[in-house]
mmCIF file of C-alpha atoms in Angstrom:
data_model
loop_
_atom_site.group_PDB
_atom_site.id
_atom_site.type_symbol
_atom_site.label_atom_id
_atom_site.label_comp_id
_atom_site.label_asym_id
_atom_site.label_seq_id
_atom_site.Cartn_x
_atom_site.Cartn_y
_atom_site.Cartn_z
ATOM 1 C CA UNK A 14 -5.964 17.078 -5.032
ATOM 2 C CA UNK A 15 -3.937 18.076 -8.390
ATOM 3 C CA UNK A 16 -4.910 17.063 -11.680
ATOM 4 C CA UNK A 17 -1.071 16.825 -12.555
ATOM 5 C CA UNK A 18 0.397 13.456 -13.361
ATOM 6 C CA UNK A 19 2.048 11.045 -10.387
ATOM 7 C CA UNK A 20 5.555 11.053 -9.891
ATOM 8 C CA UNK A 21 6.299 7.231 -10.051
ATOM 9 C CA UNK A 22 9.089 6.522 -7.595
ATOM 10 C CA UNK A 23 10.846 3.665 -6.073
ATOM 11 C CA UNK A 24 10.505 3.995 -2.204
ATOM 12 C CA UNK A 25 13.222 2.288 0.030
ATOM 13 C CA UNK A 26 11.155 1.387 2.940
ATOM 14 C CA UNK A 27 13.987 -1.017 4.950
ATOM 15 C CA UNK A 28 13.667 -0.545 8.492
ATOM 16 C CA UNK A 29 11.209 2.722 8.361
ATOM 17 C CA UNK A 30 7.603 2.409 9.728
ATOM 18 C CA UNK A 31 5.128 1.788 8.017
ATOM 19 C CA UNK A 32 1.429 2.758 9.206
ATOM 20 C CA UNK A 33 -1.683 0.306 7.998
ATOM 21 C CA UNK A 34 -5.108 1.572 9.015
ATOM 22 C CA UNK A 35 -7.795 -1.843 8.659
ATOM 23 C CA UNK A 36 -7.183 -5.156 8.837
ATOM 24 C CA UNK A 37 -8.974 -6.774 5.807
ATOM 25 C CA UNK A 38 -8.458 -7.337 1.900
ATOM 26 C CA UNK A 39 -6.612 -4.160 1.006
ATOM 27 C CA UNK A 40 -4.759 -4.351 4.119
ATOM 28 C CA UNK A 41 -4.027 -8.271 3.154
ATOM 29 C CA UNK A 42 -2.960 -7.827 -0.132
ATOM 30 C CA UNK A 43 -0.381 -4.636 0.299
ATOM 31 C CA UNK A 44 1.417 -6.334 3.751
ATOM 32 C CA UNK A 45 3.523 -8.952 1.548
ATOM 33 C CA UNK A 46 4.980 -6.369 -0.890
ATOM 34 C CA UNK A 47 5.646 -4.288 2.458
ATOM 35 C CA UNK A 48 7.446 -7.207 4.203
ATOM 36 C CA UNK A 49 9.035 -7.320 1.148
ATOM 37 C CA UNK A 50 10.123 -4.056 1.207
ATOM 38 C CA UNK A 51 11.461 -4.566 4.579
ATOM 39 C CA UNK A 52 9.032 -1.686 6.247
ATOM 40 C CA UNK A 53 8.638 -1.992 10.059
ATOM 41 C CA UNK A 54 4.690 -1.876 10.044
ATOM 42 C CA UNK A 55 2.046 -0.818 12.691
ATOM 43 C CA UNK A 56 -1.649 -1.819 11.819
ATOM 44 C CA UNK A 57 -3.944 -0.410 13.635
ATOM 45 C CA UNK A 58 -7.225 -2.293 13.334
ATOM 46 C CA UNK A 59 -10.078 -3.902 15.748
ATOM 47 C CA UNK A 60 -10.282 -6.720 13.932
ATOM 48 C CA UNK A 61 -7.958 -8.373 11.060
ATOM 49 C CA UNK A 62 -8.333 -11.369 8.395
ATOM 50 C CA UNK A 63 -6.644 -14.633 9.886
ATOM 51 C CA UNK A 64 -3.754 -13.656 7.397
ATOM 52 C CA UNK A 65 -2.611 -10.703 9.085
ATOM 53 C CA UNK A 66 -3.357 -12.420 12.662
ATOM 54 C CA UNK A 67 -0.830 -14.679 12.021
ATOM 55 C CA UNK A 68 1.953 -12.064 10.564
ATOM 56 C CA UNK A 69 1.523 -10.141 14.266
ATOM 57 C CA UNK A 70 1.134 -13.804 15.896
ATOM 58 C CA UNK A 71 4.565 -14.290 14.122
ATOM 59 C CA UNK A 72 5.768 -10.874 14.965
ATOM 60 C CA UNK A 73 5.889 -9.596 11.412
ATOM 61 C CA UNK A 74 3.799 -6.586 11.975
ATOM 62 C CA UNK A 75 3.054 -5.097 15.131
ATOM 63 C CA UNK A 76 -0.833 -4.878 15.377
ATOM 64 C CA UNK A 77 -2.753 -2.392 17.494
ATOM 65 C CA UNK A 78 -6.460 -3.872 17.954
ATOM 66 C CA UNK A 79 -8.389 -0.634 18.175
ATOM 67 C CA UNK A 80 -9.617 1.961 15.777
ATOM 68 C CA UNK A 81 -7.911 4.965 14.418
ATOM 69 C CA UNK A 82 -6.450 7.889 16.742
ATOM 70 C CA UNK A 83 -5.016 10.687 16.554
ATOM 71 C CA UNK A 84 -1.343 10.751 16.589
ATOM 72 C CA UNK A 85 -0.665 7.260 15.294
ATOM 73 C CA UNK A 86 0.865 8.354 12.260
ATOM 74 C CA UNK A 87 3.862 9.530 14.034
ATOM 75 C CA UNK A 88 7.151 8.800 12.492
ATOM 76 C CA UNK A 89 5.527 7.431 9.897
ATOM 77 C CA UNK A 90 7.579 7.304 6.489
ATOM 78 C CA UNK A 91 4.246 5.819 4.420
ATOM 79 C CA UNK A 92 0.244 5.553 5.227
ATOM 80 C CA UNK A 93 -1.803 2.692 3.803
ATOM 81 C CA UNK A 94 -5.572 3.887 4.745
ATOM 82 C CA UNK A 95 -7.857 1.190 4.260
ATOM 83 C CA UNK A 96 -10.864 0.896 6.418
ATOM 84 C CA UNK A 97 -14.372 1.506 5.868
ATOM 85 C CA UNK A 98 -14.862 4.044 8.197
ATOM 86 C CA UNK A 99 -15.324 7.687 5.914
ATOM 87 C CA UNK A 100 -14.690 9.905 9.157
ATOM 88 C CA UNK A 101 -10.962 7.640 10.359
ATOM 89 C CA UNK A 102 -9.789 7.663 6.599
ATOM 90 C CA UNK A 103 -10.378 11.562 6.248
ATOM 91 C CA UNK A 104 -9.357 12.382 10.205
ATOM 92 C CA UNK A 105 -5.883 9.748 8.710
ATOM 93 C CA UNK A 106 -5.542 11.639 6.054
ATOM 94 C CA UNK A 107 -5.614 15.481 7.771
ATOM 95 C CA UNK A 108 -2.813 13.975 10.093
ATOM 96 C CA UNK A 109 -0.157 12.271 7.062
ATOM 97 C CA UNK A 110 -0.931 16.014 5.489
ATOM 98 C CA UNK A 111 0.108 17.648 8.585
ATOM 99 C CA UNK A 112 2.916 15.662 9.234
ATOM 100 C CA UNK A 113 3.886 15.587 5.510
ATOM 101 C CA UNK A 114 3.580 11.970 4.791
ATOM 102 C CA UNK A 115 2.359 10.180 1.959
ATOM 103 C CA UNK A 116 -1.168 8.786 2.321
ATOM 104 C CA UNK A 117 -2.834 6.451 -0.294
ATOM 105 C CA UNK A 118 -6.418 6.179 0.649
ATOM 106 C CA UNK A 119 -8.242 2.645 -0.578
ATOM 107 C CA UNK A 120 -11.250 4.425 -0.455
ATOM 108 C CA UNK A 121 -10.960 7.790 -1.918
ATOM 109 C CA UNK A 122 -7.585 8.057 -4.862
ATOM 110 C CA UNK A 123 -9.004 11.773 -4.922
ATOM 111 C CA UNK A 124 -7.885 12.246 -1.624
ATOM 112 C CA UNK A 125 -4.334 10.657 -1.336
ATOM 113 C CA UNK A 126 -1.115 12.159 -1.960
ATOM 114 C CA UNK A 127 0.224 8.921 -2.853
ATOM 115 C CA UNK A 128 -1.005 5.533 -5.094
ATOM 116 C CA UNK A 129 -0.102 2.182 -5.463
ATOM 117 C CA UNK A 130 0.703 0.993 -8.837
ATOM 118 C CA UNK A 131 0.066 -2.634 -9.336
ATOM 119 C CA UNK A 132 3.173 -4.482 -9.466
ATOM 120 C CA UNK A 133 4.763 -7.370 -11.152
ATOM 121 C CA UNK A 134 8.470 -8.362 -11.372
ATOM 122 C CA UNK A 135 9.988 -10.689 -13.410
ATOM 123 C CA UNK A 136 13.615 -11.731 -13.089
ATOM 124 C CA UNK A 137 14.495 -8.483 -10.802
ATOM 125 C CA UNK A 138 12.387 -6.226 -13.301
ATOM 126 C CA UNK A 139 10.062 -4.769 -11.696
ATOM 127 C CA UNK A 140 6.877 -3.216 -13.242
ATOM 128 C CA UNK A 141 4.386 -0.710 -11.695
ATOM 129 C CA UNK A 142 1.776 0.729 -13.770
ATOM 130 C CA UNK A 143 -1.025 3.091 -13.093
ATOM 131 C CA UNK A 144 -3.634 3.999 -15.153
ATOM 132 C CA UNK A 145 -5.099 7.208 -14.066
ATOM 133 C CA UNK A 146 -6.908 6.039 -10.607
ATOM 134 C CA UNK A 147 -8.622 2.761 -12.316
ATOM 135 C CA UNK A 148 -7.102 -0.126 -10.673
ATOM 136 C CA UNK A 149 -8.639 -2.103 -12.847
ATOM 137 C CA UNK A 150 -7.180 -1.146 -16.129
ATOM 138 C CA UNK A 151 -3.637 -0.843 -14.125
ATOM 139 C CA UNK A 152 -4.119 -4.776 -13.402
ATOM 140 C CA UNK A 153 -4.694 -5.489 -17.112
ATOM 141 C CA UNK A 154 -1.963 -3.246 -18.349
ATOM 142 C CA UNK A 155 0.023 -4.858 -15.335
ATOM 143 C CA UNK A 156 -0.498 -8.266 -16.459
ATOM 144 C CA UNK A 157 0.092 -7.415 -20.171
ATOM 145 C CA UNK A 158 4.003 -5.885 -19.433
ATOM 146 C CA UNK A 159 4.318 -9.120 -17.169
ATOM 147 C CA UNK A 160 3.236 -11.290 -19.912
ATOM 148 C CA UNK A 161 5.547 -9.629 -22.354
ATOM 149 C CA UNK A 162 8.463 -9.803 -20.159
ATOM 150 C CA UNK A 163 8.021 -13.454 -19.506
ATOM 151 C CA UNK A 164 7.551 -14.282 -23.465
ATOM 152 C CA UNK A 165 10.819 -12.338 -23.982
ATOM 153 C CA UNK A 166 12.949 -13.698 -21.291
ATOM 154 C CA UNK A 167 11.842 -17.541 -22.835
ATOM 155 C CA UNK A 168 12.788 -15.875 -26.270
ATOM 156 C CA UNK A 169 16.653 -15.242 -25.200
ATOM 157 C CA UNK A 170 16.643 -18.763 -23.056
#
Protein backbone atom coordinates (compact mmCIF):
# COMPACT_ATOMS: atom_id res chain seq x y z
CA UNK A 1 0.00 0.00 0.00
CA UNK A 2 0.71 3.98 -0.18
CA UNK A 3 2.78 5.74 2.15
CA UNK A 4 0.32 8.80 1.76
CA UNK A 5 -1.72 9.88 4.73
CA UNK A 6 -5.52 8.32 5.44
CA UNK A 7 -8.37 10.15 4.41
CA UNK A 8 -10.40 10.22 7.73
CA UNK A 9 -14.07 10.01 6.81
CA UNK A 10 -17.36 9.57 8.42
CA UNK A 11 -19.04 6.44 6.81
CA UNK A 12 -22.94 6.22 6.89
CA UNK A 13 -23.35 2.57 7.15
CA UNK A 14 -27.50 2.49 7.91
CA UNK A 15 -28.97 -0.35 6.29
CA UNK A 16 -25.74 -1.36 3.98
CA UNK A 17 -23.94 -4.72 4.64
CA UNK A 18 -21.46 -5.06 6.41
CA UNK A 19 -18.97 -8.17 6.00
CA UNK A 20 -17.03 -9.54 9.39
CA UNK A 21 -14.53 -12.31 8.71
CA UNK A 22 -13.76 -14.20 12.56
CA UNK A 23 -15.67 -14.40 15.34
CA UNK A 24 -13.39 -13.44 18.32
CA UNK A 25 -11.91 -10.21 20.11
CA UNK A 26 -11.49 -7.92 17.12
CA UNK A 27 -14.60 -9.16 15.73
CA UNK A 28 -16.23 -8.50 19.43
CA UNK A 29 -15.08 -5.25 19.96
CA UNK A 30 -15.90 -3.52 16.31
CA UNK A 31 -19.77 -5.25 16.16
CA UNK A 32 -21.22 -2.60 18.81
CA UNK A 33 -19.93 0.53 17.01
CA UNK A 34 -21.36 -1.32 13.77
CA UNK A 35 -24.82 -1.91 15.34
CA UNK A 36 -24.40 1.41 16.15
CA UNK A 37 -23.89 2.49 12.93
CA UNK A 38 -26.90 0.69 11.85
CA UNK A 39 -24.82 -1.72 9.24
CA UNK A 40 -26.69 -4.92 8.24
CA UNK A 41 -23.73 -7.38 9.09
CA UNK A 42 -22.76 -10.93 7.82
CA UNK A 43 -19.98 -12.73 9.93
CA UNK A 44 -18.68 -15.37 8.55
CA UNK A 45 -16.87 -17.47 11.15
CA UNK A 46 -16.72 -21.33 12.42
CA UNK A 47 -16.76 -20.46 15.66
CA UNK A 48 -17.61 -17.03 17.62
CA UNK A 49 -17.14 -15.64 21.37
CA UNK A 50 -20.52 -16.16 23.37
CA UNK A 51 -20.92 -12.30 22.69
CA UNK A 52 -21.45 -12.47 19.15
CA UNK A 53 -23.53 -15.90 19.59
CA UNK A 54 -25.98 -14.13 21.25
CA UNK A 55 -26.17 -10.90 18.74
CA UNK A 56 -27.05 -13.74 15.78
CA UNK A 57 -29.14 -15.73 18.59
CA UNK A 58 -30.92 -12.28 18.84
CA UNK A 59 -30.85 -11.69 15.17
CA UNK A 60 -28.52 -8.73 15.27
CA UNK A 61 -26.04 -10.07 12.85
CA UNK A 62 -26.57 -12.74 10.55
CA UNK A 63 -23.74 -15.35 11.20
CA UNK A 64 -22.44 -17.84 8.66
CA UNK A 65 -20.56 -20.73 10.72
CA UNK A 66 -17.92 -21.68 8.19
CA UNK A 67 -14.67 -20.26 7.01
CA UNK A 68 -13.96 -17.74 4.38
CA UNK A 69 -15.08 -18.19 0.56
CA UNK A 70 -14.89 -16.76 -2.24
CA UNK A 71 -17.59 -14.46 -3.20
CA UNK A 72 -18.83 -13.52 0.25
CA UNK A 73 -17.89 -10.09 -0.01
CA UNK A 74 -20.56 -9.40 -2.43
CA UNK A 75 -22.46 -6.24 -2.01
CA UNK A 76 -20.44 -5.47 0.55
CA UNK A 77 -20.18 -1.59 1.40
CA UNK A 78 -17.22 -2.32 4.29
CA UNK A 79 -14.81 -5.50 5.20
CA UNK A 80 -13.71 -6.09 8.78
CA UNK A 81 -10.95 -9.02 8.27
CA UNK A 82 -10.11 -10.46 11.43
CA UNK A 83 -9.17 -14.05 11.64
CA UNK A 84 -6.04 -15.76 12.13
CA UNK A 85 -5.88 -17.50 9.13
CA UNK A 86 -2.82 -15.55 6.78
CA UNK A 87 -4.11 -17.32 3.46
CA UNK A 88 -8.44 -16.20 4.17
CA UNK A 89 -7.28 -12.58 5.22
CA UNK A 90 -5.05 -12.15 1.97
CA UNK A 91 -7.59 -14.42 -0.44
CA UNK A 92 -10.43 -11.45 1.64
CA UNK A 93 -8.49 -8.95 0.81
CA UNK A 94 -7.77 -9.78 -3.26
CA UNK A 95 -11.70 -9.99 -3.41
CA UNK A 96 -12.74 -6.23 -1.42
CA UNK A 97 -9.79 -5.01 -4.04
CA UNK A 98 -11.54 -6.49 -6.88
CA UNK A 99 -14.77 -5.49 -6.00
CA UNK A 100 -13.53 -2.04 -4.82
CA UNK A 101 -14.40 -2.18 -1.23
CA UNK A 102 -12.72 -1.03 1.70
CA UNK A 103 -10.88 -3.72 3.67
CA UNK A 104 -9.21 -3.10 7.12
CA UNK A 105 -7.19 -6.12 7.89
CA UNK A 106 -6.64 -6.81 11.95
CA UNK A 107 -3.75 -8.56 11.03
CA UNK A 108 -1.80 -6.80 8.45
CA UNK A 109 -2.60 -2.39 8.46
CA UNK A 110 0.00 -2.73 5.47
CA UNK A 111 -2.39 -4.48 3.59
CA UNK A 112 -5.82 -2.67 4.06
CA UNK A 113 -7.24 0.04 2.16
CA UNK A 114 -9.08 1.12 5.08
CA UNK A 115 -8.37 1.60 9.23
CA UNK A 116 -10.22 1.99 12.17
CA UNK A 117 -9.49 4.91 14.26
CA UNK A 118 -10.24 4.40 17.87
CA UNK A 119 -13.23 6.20 18.83
CA UNK A 120 -14.68 8.10 21.66
CA UNK A 121 -17.71 10.47 21.74
CA UNK A 122 -18.69 12.67 24.20
CA UNK A 123 -21.97 14.57 24.16
CA UNK A 124 -22.51 13.82 20.19
CA UNK A 125 -18.68 14.71 19.57
CA UNK A 126 -17.23 12.21 18.23
CA UNK A 127 -13.41 11.60 18.16
CA UNK A 128 -11.38 9.19 15.94
CA UNK A 129 -7.75 9.32 16.02
CA UNK A 130 -5.07 7.36 14.32
CA UNK A 131 -1.67 7.41 14.87
CA UNK A 132 0.14 6.10 11.94
CA UNK A 133 -0.85 2.15 12.19
CA UNK A 134 -0.02 1.93 16.17
CA UNK A 135 -3.21 1.24 17.81
CA UNK A 136 -1.72 1.66 20.75
CA UNK A 137 -0.65 5.22 20.71
CA UNK A 138 -4.21 5.96 18.87
CA UNK A 139 -5.86 4.57 22.27
CA UNK A 140 -3.74 6.94 24.38
CA UNK A 141 -4.17 9.92 22.15
CA UNK A 142 -7.91 8.65 22.04
CA UNK A 143 -8.33 8.71 25.64
CA UNK A 144 -6.42 12.03 26.07
CA UNK A 145 -9.08 14.15 23.48
CA UNK A 146 -11.85 12.17 25.51
CA UNK A 147 -10.47 13.29 28.71
CA UNK A 148 -10.19 16.84 27.54
CA UNK A 149 -13.59 16.98 26.20
CA UNK A 150 -15.11 15.70 29.37
CA UNK A 151 -12.98 18.32 31.65
CA UNK A 152 -14.32 21.04 29.30
CA UNK A 153 -17.89 20.14 29.04
CA UNK A 154 -17.83 20.10 33.33
CA UNK A 155 -16.00 23.54 32.84
CA UNK A 156 -19.16 25.25 30.95
CA UNK A 157 -21.75 23.13 33.35
Amino acid sequence: MSTAEPYLSGLQLAGRRVVVLGGGSVAQRRLPRLLEAGADIRLVSPAVTPAIAELARTRQIVWHRRRYAIGDLAEAWYVLVATDDETSNRAASVEAEANRTFCVRADRADQATAWTPATGQVDGVQVGVLAGGDPRRSRQVRDLLVDRLHRLRRLAA
